[in-house]
Every structure is written in structure tokens, then in C-alpha cells.
PDB file of C-alpha atoms in Angstrom:
ATOM      1  CA  MET A  30      32.417 119.114 197.729  1.00  0.00           C
ATOM      2  CA  ILE A  31      31.739 116.300 195.313  1.00  0.00           C
ATOM      3  CA  LYS A  32      34.568 114.766 193.306  1.00  0.00           C
ATOM      4  CA  THR A  33      34.155 113.725 189.691  1.00  0.00           C
ATOM      5  CA  GLU A  34      36.186 111.617 187.292  1.00  0.00           C
ATOM      6  CA  LEU A  35      35.301 111.753 183.591  1.00  0.00           C
ATOM      7  CA  ASN A  36      36.237 108.827 181.314  1.00  0.00           C
ATOM      8  CA  SER A  37      35.781 108.583 177.562  1.00  0.00           C
ATOM      9  CA  VAL A  38      34.346 105.332 176.285  1.00  0.00           C
ATOM     10  CA  SER A  39      34.216 106.657 172.712  1.00  0.00           C
ATOM     11  CA  ALA A  40      34.056 110.022 170.966  1.00  0.00           C
ATOM     12  CA  VAL A  41      30.412 110.421 171.979  1.00  0.00           C
ATOM     13  CA  ARG A  42      30.044 108.090 174.989  1.00  0.00           C
ATOM     14  CA  LYS A  43      31.323 109.181 178.406  1.00  0.00           C
ATOM     15  CA  THR A  44      31.187 107.834 181.938  1.00  0.00           C
ATOM     16  CA  LEU A  45      31.303 110.020 185.000  1.00  0.00           C
ATOM     17  CA  ARG A  46      32.235 108.639 188.406  1.00  0.00           C
ATOM     18  CA  VAL A  47      30.899 110.801 191.238  1.00  0.00           C
ATOM     19  CA  GLU A  48      32.114 110.637 194.837  1.00  0.00           C
ATOM     20  CA  VAL A  49      29.722 112.202 197.327  1.00  0.00           C
ATOM     21  CA  PRO A  50      31.006 113.207 200.771  1.00  0.00           C
ATOM     22  CA  ASN A  51      29.583 111.417 203.775  1.00  0.00           C
ATOM     23  CA  GLU A  52      27.910 114.600 205.100  1.00  0.00           C
ATOM     24  CA  ILE A  53      25.689 114.904 202.008  1.00  0.00           C
ATOM     25  CA  ALA A  54      24.948 111.182 202.077  1.00  0.00           C
ATOM     26  CA  GLN A  55      23.961 111.316 205.753  1.00  0.00           C
ATOM     27  CA  GLN A  56      21.662 114.302 205.137  1.00  0.00           C
ATOM     28  CA  ALA A  57      19.980 112.424 202.278  1.00  0.00           C
ATOM     29  CA  ARG A  58      19.594 109.346 204.478  1.00  0.00           C
ATOM     30  CA  ALA A  59      18.031 111.392 207.294  1.00  0.00           C
ATOM     31  CA  ALA A  60      15.601 112.960 204.820  1.00  0.00           C
ATOM     32  CA  ALA A  61      14.719 109.514 203.428  1.00  0.00           C
ATOM     33  CA  ILE A  62      14.043 108.129 206.922  1.00  0.00           C
ATOM     34  CA  GLN A  63      11.940 111.177 207.802  1.00  0.00           C
ATOM     35  CA  ALA A  64       9.881 110.878 204.610  1.00  0.00           C
ATOM     36  CA  LEU A  65       9.352 107.149 205.149  1.00  0.00           C
ATOM     37  CA  GLN A  66       8.366 107.703 208.776  1.00  0.00           C
ATOM     38  CA  GLN A  67       5.572 110.047 207.651  1.00  0.00           C
ATOM     39  CA  LYS A  68       4.004 107.539 205.238  1.00  0.00           C
ATOM     40  CA  ALA A  69       4.865 104.150 206.809  1.00  0.00           C
ATOM     41  CA  LYS A  70       2.126 102.078 208.401  1.00  0.00           C
ATOM     42  CA  LEU A  71       2.715  99.326 210.953  1.00  0.00           C
ATOM     43  CA  PRO A  72       0.179  97.594 213.168  1.00  0.00           C
ATOM     44  CA  GLY A  73       0.329  98.918 216.702  1.00  0.00           C
ATOM     45  CA  PHE A  74       1.511 102.412 215.732  1.00  0.00           C
ATOM     46  CA  ARG A  75      -0.362 105.491 214.638  1.00  0.00           C
ATOM     47  CA  ASP A  76       0.418 106.726 211.133  1.00  0.00           C
ATOM     48  CA  GLY A  77       3.539 108.888 211.158  1.00  0.00           C
ATOM     49  CA  LYS A  78       4.399 107.990 214.772  1.00  0.00           C
ATOM     50  CA  ILE A  79       6.618 104.929 214.287  1.00  0.00           C
ATOM     51  CA  PRO A  80       9.963 105.307 216.154  1.00  0.00           C
ATOM     52  CA  LEU A  81      12.997 105.877 213.920  1.00  0.00           C
ATOM     53  CA  ASN A  82      14.844 102.750 215.088  1.00  0.00           C
ATOM     54  CA  ILE A  83      11.888 100.562 214.083  1.00  0.00           C
ATOM     55  CA  ILE A  84      11.656 102.357 210.725  1.00  0.00           C
ATOM     56  CA  GLU A  85      15.358 101.632 210.136  1.00  0.00           C
ATOM     57  CA  GLN A  86      14.918  97.942 211.013  1.00  0.00           C
ATOM     58  CA  LYS A  87      11.723  97.234 209.086  1.00  0.00           C
ATOM     59  CA  PHE A  88      12.354  99.365 206.004  1.00  0.00           C
ATOM     60  CA  ALA A  89      16.148  99.202 205.568  1.00  0.00           C
ATOM     61  CA  HIS A  90      15.990  98.329 201.857  1.00  0.00           C
ATOM     62  CA  GLU A  91      13.507 101.117 201.070  1.00  0.00           C
ATOM     63  CA  ILE A  92      15.592 103.617 203.042  1.00  0.00           C
ATOM     64  CA  ASP A  93      18.743 102.665 201.128  1.00  0.00           C
ATOM     65  CA  HIS A  94      16.936 102.937 197.797  1.00  0.00           C
ATOM     66  CA  GLU A  95      15.419 106.320 198.655  1.00  0.00           C
ATOM     67  CA  THR A  96      18.777 107.556 199.983  1.00  0.00           C
ATOM     68  CA  ILE A  97      20.512 106.695 196.723  1.00  0.00           C
ATOM     69  CA  ASP A  98      17.758 108.426 194.725  1.00  0.00           C
ATOM     70  CA  GLN A  99      18.070 111.571 196.829  1.00  0.00           C
ATOM     71  CA  ILE A 100      21.878 111.612 196.613  1.00  0.00           C
ATOM     72  CA  VAL A 101      21.745 111.347 192.820  1.00  0.00           C
ATOM     73  CA  ASP A 102      19.033 114.024 192.594  1.00  0.00           C
ATOM     74  CA  LEU A 103      21.076 116.384 194.773  1.00  0.00           C
ATOM     75  CA  THR A 104      24.453 115.876 193.114  1.00  0.00           C
ATOM     76  CA  LEU A 105      24.107 114.852 189.457  1.00  0.00           C
ATOM     77  CA  ALA A 106      23.555 118.322 187.981  1.00  0.00           C
ATOM     78  CA  LYS A 107      26.436 119.713 190.034  1.00  0.00           C
ATOM     79  CA  ALA A 108      28.654 116.815 188.924  1.00  0.00           C
ATOM     80  CA  PHE A 109      27.930 117.559 185.248  1.00  0.00           C
ATOM     81  CA  GLU A 110      28.718 121.208 185.865  1.00  0.00           C
ATOM     82  CA  THR A 111      31.966 120.368 187.670  1.00  0.00           C
ATOM     83  CA  ALA A 112      33.081 118.017 184.880  1.00  0.00           C
ATOM     84  CA  LYS A 113      32.012 120.562 182.216  1.00  0.00           C
ATOM     85  CA  VAL A 114      29.964 118.087 180.194  1.00  0.00           C
ATOM     86  CA  HIS A 115      26.544 118.460 178.604  1.00  0.00           C
ATOM     87  CA  PRO A 116      24.793 115.116 178.121  1.00  0.00           C
ATOM     88  CA  ILE A 117      22.397 114.714 175.212  1.00  0.00           C
ATOM     89  CA  SER A 118      20.986 111.393 176.401  1.00  0.00           C
ATOM     90  CA  ARG A 119      19.411 110.260 179.641  1.00  0.00           C
ATOM     91  CA  PRO A 120      22.200 109.198 182.021  1.00  0.00           C
ATOM     92  CA  GLU A 121      22.347 105.494 182.847  1.00  0.00           C
ATOM     93  CA  LEU A 122      22.998 105.147 186.570  1.00  0.00           C
ATOM     94  CA  THR A 123      25.178 102.441 188.070  1.00  0.00           C
ATOM     95  CA  PRO A 124      24.735 102.885 191.819  1.00  0.00           C
ATOM     96  CA  GLY A 125      27.540 102.096 194.207  1.00  0.00           C
ATOM     97  CA  MET A 126      27.181 100.229 197.470  1.00  0.00           C
ATOM     98  CA  TRP A 127      25.640 102.296 200.243  1.00  0.00           C
ATOM     99  CA  SER A 128      27.630 102.384 203.460  1.00  0.00           C
ATOM    100  CA  PRO A 129      26.522 104.694 206.279  1.00  0.00           C
ATOM    101  CA  ALA A 130      30.122 105.015 207.472  1.00  0.00           C
ATOM    102  CA  GLY A 131      31.836 106.270 204.307  1.00  0.00           C
ATOM    103  CA  ASP A 132      31.503 108.323 201.161  1.00  0.00           C
ATOM    104  CA  TYR A 133      29.067 107.215 198.453  1.00  0.00           C
ATOM    105  CA  ASN A 134      30.149 106.609 194.859  1.00  0.00           C
ATOM    106  CA  TYR A 135      28.073 106.150 191.731  1.00  0.00           C
ATOM    107  CA  THR A 136      28.717 106.132 188.000  1.00  0.00           C
ATOM    108  CA  VAL A 137      26.627 107.478 185.148  1.00  0.00           C
ATOM    109  CA  ALA A 138      27.059 106.741 181.446  1.00  0.00           C
ATOM    110  CA  PHE A 139      25.737 109.173 178.857  1.00  0.00           C
ATOM    111  CA  ASP A 140      26.187 110.483 175.316  1.00  0.00           C
ATOM    112  CA  VAL A 141      27.565 113.884 174.362  1.00  0.00           C
ATOM    113  CA  LEU A 142      27.769 115.742 171.072  1.00  0.00           C
ATOM    114  CA  PRO A 143      30.883 114.833 169.098  1.00  0.00           C
ATOM    115  CA  GLU A 144      33.643 117.379 169.070  1.00  0.00           C
ATOM    116  CA  ILE A 145      33.938 118.879 165.614  1.00  0.00           C
ATOM    117  CA  LYS A 146      37.168 120.578 164.655  1.00  0.00           C
ATOM    118  CA  LEU A 147      37.027 122.876 161.672  1.00  0.00           C
ATOM    119  CA  LYS A 148      40.048 122.885 159.457  1.00  0.00           C
ATOM    120  CA  ASP A 149      41.301 126.026 157.798  1.00  0.00           C
ATOM    121  CA  TYR A 150      38.519 126.781 155.353  1.00  0.00           C
ATOM    122  CA  LYS A 151      39.308 130.416 154.684  1.00  0.00           C
ATOM    123  CA  GLY A 152      41.127 131.064 151.451  1.00  0.00           C
ATOM    124  CA  LEU A 153      39.762 127.971 149.671  1.00  0.00           C
ATOM    125  CA  LYS A 154      39.207 128.466 145.937  1.00  0.00           C
ATOM    126  CA  LEU A 155      35.801 127.483 144.590  1.00  0.00           C
ATOM    127  CA  THR A 156      34.810 127.116 140.980  1.00  0.00           C
ATOM    128  CA  LYS A 157      31.385 128.044 139.797  1.00  0.00           C
ATOM    129  CA  GLU A 158      29.837 125.840 137.146  1.00  0.00           C
ATOM    130  CA  GLU A 159      27.708 127.339 134.416  1.00  0.00           C
ATOM    131  CA  VAL A 160      24.128 126.041 134.268  1.00  0.00           C
ATOM    132  CA  GLU A 161      22.626 125.598 130.798  1.00  0.00           C
TER     133      GLU A 161
END
């Protein structure tokens, strides 16, 4: 289960910190490695047949980047739903540091509609002006 923490920057600007459990992060990492293994090309290996340990050594940066993308894709909508917010702008992602051993955290900043509170408008007296 993902954990969320909503902070208000202003009346319309919010930040949401999302903590993703290690199990989800590991699944995303495995999927990223598998996808990269299928399309990676290295001399001496047939396409799609490079051993996983070599993929992890040679393409560590790409794997981390793809892992973060997959984690955000899998969890962002659920995080908005959990925090009960409805962004009206594209979220600005601030990725956390990826560590295979622990949970993964990231933060998104976004705009929401301002909260409008109606005052008691019933019973107000209006005057009608005559038009000449």
C-alpha cells in the first residue's frame, strides 16, 4: 500500500509526497530489466539474449531511469485517489533516490481548483432599477 502526504504550498498549489513499498519498486525494476534485455544490443550477444547480470552492469543508469518511470506510472493515479485531490495541471515530478534495498519516495507538485466557500446568500434583498 502506498503512503501519501499532502502539503499545501498555496490555496491552489499542492505537493504530494508518495512512498512506494519495496515490493512494487522491485517489480517495476524487474520489468524494466526485462524490457531492456529484449531491446539491448551488445557485441558478442544475440539480440534479446544478453544475461541479466551484464544488462545490470552495462545499463544501470537506463534501468534506474526506466524503473522510476514505471513506479510513477503505476502509483501516481492511486496516490491522487488516496489523497483525494484532483490536479488541474500536469504534475511536476521530483524523483527521489533509487535504492534497491528500501522503499522509493517521490514528490509531485501540481495545481488544484481553489476552494470556494459560499456565504449565506439566501434571504438577500435585491432592488430592481427601472430602465428608461
